[in-house]
Coordinates of C-alpha atoms in Angstrom, one line a residue:
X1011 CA 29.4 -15.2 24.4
X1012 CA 26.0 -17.1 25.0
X1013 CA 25.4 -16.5 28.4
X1014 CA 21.8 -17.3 29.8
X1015 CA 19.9 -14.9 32.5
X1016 CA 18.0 -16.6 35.0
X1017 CA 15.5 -14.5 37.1
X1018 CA 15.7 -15.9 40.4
X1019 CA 13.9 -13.0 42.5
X1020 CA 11.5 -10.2 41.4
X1021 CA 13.4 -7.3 38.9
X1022 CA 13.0 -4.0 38.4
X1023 CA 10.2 -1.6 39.4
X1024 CA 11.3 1.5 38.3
X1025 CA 10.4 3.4 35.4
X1026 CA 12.8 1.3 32.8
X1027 CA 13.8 -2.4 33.0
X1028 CA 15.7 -4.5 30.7
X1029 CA 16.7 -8.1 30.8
X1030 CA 18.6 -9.4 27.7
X1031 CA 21.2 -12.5 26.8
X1032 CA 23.8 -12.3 25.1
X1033 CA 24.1 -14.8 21.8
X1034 CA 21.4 -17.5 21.7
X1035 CA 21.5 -16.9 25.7
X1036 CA 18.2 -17.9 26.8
X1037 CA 16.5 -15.8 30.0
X1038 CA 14.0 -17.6 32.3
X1039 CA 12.4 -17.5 35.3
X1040 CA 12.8 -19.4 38.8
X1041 CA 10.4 -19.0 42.5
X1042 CA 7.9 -16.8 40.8
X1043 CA 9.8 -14.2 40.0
X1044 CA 8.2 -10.9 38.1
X1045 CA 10.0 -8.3 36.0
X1046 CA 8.5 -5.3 36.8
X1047 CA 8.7 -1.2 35.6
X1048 CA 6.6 1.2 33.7
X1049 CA 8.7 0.1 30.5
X1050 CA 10.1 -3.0 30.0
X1051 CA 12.6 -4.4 27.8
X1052 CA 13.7 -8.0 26.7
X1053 CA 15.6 -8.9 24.2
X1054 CA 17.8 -12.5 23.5
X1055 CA 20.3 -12.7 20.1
X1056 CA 18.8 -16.1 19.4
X1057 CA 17.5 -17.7 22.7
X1058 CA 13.9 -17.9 24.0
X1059 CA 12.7 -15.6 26.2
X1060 CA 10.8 -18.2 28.7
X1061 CA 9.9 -21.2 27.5
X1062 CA 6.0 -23.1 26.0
X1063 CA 4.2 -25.1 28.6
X1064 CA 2.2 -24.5 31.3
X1065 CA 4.1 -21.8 33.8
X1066 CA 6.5 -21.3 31.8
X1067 CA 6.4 -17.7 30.6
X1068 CA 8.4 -14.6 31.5
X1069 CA 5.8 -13.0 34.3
X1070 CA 6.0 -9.2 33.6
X1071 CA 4.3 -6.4 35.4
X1072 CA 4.3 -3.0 33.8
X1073 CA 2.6 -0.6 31.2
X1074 CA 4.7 -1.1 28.6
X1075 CA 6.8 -4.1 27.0
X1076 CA 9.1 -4.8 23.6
X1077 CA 10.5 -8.1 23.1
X1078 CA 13.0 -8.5 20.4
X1079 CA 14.9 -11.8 19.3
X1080 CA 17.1 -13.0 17.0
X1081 CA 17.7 -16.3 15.1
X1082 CA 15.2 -19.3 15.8
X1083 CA 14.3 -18.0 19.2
X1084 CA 10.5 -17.3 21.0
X1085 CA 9.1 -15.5 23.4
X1086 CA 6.7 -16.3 25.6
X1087 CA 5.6 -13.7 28.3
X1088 CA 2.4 -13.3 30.6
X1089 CA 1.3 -10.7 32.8
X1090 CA -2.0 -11.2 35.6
X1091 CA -3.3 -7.7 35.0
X1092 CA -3.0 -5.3 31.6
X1093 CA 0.1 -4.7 29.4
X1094 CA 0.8 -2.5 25.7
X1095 CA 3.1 -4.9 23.3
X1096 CA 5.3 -2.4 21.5
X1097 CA 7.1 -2.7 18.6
X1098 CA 8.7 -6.1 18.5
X1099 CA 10.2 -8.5 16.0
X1100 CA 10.5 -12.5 17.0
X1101 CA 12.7 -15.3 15.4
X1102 CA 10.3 -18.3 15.8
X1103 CA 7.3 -18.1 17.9
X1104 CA 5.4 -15.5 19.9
X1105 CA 3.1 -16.1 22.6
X1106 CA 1.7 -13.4 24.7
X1107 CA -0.9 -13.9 28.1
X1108 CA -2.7 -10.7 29.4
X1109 CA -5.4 -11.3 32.6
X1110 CA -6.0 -7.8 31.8
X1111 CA -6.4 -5.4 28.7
X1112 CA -3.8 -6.0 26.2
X1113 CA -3.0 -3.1 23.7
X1114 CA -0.5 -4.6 20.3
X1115 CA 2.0 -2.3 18.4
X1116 CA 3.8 -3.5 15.6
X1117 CA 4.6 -7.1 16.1
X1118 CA 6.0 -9.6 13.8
X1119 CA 7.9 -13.4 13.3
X1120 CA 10.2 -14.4 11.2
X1121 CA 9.7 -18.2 10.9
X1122 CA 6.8 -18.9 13.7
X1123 CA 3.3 -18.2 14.7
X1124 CA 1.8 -15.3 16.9
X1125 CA -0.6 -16.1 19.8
X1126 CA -1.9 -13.1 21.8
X1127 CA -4.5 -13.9 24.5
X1128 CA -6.6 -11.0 26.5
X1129 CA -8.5 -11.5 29.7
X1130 CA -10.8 -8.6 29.1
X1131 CA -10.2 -6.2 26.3
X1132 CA -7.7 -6.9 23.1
X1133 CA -7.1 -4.3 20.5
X1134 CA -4.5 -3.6 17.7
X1135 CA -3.4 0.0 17.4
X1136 CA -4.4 1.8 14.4
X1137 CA -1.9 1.4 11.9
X1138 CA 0.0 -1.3 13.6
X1139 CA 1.7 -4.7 11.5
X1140 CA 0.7 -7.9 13.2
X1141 CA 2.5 -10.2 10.9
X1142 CA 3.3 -14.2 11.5
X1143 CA 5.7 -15.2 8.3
X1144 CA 5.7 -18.8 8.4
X1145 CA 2.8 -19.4 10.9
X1146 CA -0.6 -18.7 12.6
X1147 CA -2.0 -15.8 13.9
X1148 CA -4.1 -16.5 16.7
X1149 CA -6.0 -13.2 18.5
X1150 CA -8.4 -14.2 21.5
X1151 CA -10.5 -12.9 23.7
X1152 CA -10.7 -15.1 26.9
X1153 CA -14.0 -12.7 28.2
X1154 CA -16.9 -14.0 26.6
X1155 CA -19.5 -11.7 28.4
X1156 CA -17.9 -8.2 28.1
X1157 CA -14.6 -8.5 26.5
X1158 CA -13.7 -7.0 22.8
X1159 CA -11.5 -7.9 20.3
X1160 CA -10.6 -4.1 18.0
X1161 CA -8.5 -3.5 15.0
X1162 CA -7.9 0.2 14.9
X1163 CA -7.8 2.0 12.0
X1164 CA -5.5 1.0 9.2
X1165 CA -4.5 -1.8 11.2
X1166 CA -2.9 -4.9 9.3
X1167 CA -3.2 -8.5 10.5
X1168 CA -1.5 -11.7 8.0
X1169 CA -0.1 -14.9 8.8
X1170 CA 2.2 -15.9 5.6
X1171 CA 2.9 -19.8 5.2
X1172 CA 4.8 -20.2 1.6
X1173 CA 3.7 -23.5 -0.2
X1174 CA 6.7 -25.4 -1.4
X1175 CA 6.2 -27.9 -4.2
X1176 CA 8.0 -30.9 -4.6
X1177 CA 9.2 -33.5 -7.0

């Protein structure tokens, strides 16, 4: 089935959570809830984790996060202090909000554009993919006095659009 999660009170805490949706279930958020644990896990067949707009991301609050989802669907998460982005593969958009340090793995879209957005420090692992196919890549940096934006080592960044003729 297709069923949607909605997140109507804080989640989680221990050392593993995950919230996934079965289908092109969507998951969201309600009364300021936070999905919390040292490792966390979403994941959606086809449905959006959160939703664009102001307010309108996942909050999370751990070390560790993947997000994985299938079809046409986005992600959109945000965290008020540091979070590492593991290895994670998108449908359409992803769009990623860090007050703190934020640390990328391996990330990628299938048909939408990345956005990753650090209060303080950003970096790519070394060796890491960060690939948009079919969209923008956008890395920022909101700290303009201290902050740093690092590739590590061997690190890849692309965002693909193909250019389709006509006529």
């Amino acid at each position: 089935g297709n069923a949607n999660v909605v997140v109507g009170a804080n989640v989680g805490g221990g050392a593993t959570t995950t919230v996934s949706a079965n289908g092109t279930g969507t998951v969201t958020e309600q009364n300021s809830a936070v999905i919390s644990g040292t490792t966390i896990a979403l994941a959606t067949g086809g449905g959006n984790l959160g939703a664009s707009g102001n307010g309108n991301a996942l909050n999370v609050s751990g070390t560790t996060l993947t997000a994985n989802v299938g079809g046409s669907g986005s992600a959109y998460i945000a965290t008020t202090g540091g979070l590492t982005l593991g290895t994670s593969v998108i449908g359409a958009n992803l769009q990623v909000t860090a007050s703190g340090n934020l640390a990328v793995g391996s990330v990628s879209t299938n048909n939408g554009s990345i956005s990753l957005t650090s209060g303080n420090n950003l970096s790519v692992s070394s060796g890491a993919t960060v690939f948009a196919h079919e969209g923008n890549l956008t890395l920022l940096d909101t700290n303009t006095t201290t902050g740093t934006i690092v590739l590590g080592a061997g690190s890849t960044l692309e965002g693909y659009t193909a250019n389709k003729l006509t006529g």
